[in-house]
XYZ file of N, CA and C in Angstrom:
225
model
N 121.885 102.023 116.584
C 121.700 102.157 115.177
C 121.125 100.835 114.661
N 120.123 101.094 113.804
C 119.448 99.893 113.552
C 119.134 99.891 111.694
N 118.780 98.823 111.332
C 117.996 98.432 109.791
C 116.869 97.803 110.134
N 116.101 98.435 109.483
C 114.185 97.730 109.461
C 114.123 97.161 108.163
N 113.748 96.447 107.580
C 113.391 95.611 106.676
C 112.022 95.382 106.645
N 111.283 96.017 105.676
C 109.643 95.210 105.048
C 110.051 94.003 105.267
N 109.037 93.537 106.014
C 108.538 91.959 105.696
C 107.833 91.769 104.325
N 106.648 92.919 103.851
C 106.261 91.985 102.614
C 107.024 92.879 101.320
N 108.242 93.728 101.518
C 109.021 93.830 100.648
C 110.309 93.882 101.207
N 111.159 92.989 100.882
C 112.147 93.076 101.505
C 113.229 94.293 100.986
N 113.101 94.772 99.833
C 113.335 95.653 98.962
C 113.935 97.226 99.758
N 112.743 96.808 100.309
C 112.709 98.079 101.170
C 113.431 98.107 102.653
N 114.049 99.058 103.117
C 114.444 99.209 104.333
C 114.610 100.882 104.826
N 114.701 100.707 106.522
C 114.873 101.845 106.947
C 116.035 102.204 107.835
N 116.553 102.883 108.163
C 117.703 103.095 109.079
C 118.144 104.101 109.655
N 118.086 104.316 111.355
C 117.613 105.055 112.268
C 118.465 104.497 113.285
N 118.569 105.579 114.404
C 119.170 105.527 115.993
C 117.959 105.480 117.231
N 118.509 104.572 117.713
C 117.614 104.662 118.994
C 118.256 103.691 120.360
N 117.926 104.457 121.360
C 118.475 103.171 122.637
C 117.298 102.768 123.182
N 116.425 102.086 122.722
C 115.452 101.293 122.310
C 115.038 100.703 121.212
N 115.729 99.668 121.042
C 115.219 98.939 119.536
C 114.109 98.197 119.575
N 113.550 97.778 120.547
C 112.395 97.050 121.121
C 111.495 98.049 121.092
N 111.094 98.638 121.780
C 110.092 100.229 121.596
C 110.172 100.841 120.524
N 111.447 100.895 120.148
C 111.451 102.010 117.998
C 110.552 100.787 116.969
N 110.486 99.401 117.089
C 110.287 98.831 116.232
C 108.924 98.791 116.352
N 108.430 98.689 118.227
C 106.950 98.696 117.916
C 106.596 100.200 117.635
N 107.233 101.351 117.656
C 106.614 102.582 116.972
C 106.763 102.471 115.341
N 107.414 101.654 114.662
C 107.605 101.781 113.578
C 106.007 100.997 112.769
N 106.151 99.446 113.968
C 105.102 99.099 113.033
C 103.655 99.467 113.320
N 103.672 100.234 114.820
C 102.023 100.774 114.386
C 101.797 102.112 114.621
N 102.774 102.734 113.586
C 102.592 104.025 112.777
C 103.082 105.048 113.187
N 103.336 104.747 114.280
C 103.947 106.158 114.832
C 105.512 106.433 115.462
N 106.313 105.611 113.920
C 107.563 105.570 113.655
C 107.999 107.003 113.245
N 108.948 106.740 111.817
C 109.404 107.579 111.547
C 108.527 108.233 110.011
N 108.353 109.266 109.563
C 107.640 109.258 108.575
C 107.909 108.258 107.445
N 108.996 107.942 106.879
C 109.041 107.301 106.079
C 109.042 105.856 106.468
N 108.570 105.165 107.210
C 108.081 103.843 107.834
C 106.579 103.769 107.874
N 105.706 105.184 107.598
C 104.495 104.853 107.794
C 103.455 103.960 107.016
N 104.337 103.705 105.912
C 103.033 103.373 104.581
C 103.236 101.717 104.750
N 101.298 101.606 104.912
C 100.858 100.488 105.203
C 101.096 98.935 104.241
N 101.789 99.824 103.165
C 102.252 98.868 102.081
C 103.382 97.537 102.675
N 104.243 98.622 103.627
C 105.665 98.005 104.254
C 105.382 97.278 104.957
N 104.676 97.548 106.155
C 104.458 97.080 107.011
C 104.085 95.317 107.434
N 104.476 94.775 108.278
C 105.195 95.131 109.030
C 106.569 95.146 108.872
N 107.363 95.630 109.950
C 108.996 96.084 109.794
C 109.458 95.063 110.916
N 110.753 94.396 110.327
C 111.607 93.467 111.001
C 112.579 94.246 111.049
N 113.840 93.636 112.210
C 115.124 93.795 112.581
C 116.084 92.985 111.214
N 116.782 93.740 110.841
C 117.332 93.240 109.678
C 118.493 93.338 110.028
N 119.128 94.127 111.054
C 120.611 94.036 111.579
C 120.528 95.727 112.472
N 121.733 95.289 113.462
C 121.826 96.657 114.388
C 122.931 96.485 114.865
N 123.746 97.928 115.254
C 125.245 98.161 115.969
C 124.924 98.687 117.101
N 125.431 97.984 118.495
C 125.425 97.875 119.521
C 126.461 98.718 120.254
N 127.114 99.122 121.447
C 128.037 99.421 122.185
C 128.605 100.906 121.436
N 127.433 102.085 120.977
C 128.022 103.071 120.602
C 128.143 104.210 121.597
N 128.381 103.813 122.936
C 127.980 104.563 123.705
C 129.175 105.937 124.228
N 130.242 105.685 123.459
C 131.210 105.849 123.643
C 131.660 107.131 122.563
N 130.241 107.185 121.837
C 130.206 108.001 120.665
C 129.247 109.536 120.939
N 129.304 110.633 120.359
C 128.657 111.739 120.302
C 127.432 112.021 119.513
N 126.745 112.613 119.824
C 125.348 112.894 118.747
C 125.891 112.194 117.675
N 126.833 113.435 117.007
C 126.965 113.981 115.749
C 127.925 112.966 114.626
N 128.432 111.990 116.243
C 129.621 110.684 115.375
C 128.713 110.441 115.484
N 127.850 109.641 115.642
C 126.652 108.503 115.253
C 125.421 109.171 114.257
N 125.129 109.800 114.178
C 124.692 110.883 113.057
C 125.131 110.400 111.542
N 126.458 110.839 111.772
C 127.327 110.664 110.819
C 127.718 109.229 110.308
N 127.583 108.095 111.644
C 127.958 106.816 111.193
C 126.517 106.248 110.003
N 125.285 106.507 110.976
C 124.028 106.245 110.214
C 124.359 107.204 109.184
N 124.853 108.219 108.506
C 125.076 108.113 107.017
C 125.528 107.670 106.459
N 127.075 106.932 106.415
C 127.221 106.315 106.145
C 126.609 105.147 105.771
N 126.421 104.617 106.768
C 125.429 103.527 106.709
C 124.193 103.279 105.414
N 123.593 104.441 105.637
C 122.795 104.431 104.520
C 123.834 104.319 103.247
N 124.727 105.179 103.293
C 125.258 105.497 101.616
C 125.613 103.550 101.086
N 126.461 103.270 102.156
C 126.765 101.762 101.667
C 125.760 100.797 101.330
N 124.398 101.313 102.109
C 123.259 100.261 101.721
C 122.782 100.361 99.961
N 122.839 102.170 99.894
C 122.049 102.568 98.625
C 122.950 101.805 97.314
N 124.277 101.345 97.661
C 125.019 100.702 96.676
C 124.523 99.618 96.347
């Protein structure tokens, strides 16, 4: 589970699962991320923070954690 952060807005962020954060970030920044990472405005996208060792977890708990996740950011 990860946070992307605009570099030229920091304003902005994204937040997504992957067991590749190295490979998701270079799909994020040349375009063929997630839809809402595509606009060239953001770009490029930094590591702004990530949770490690969820391996221990199911689809649908980590699903569920990245909602969370988001809800606490949108505060």
């Amino acid at each position: 589970m990860y946070i992307l952060v605009s570099v030229p807005n920091q304003q902005k962020i994204y937040i997504g699962t992957t067991m590749n954060l190295a490979h998701r970030l270079q799909q994020h920044n040349n375009g063929t991320g997630a839809q809402e990472s595509h606009d060239p405005r953001y770009l490029p996208w930094a590591i702004g923070a990530y949770i490690c060792g969820l391996a221990h977890m199911n689809r649908i708990e980590r699903m569920c954690l990245e909602q969370d996740w988001k809800m606490m950011v949108q505060c």
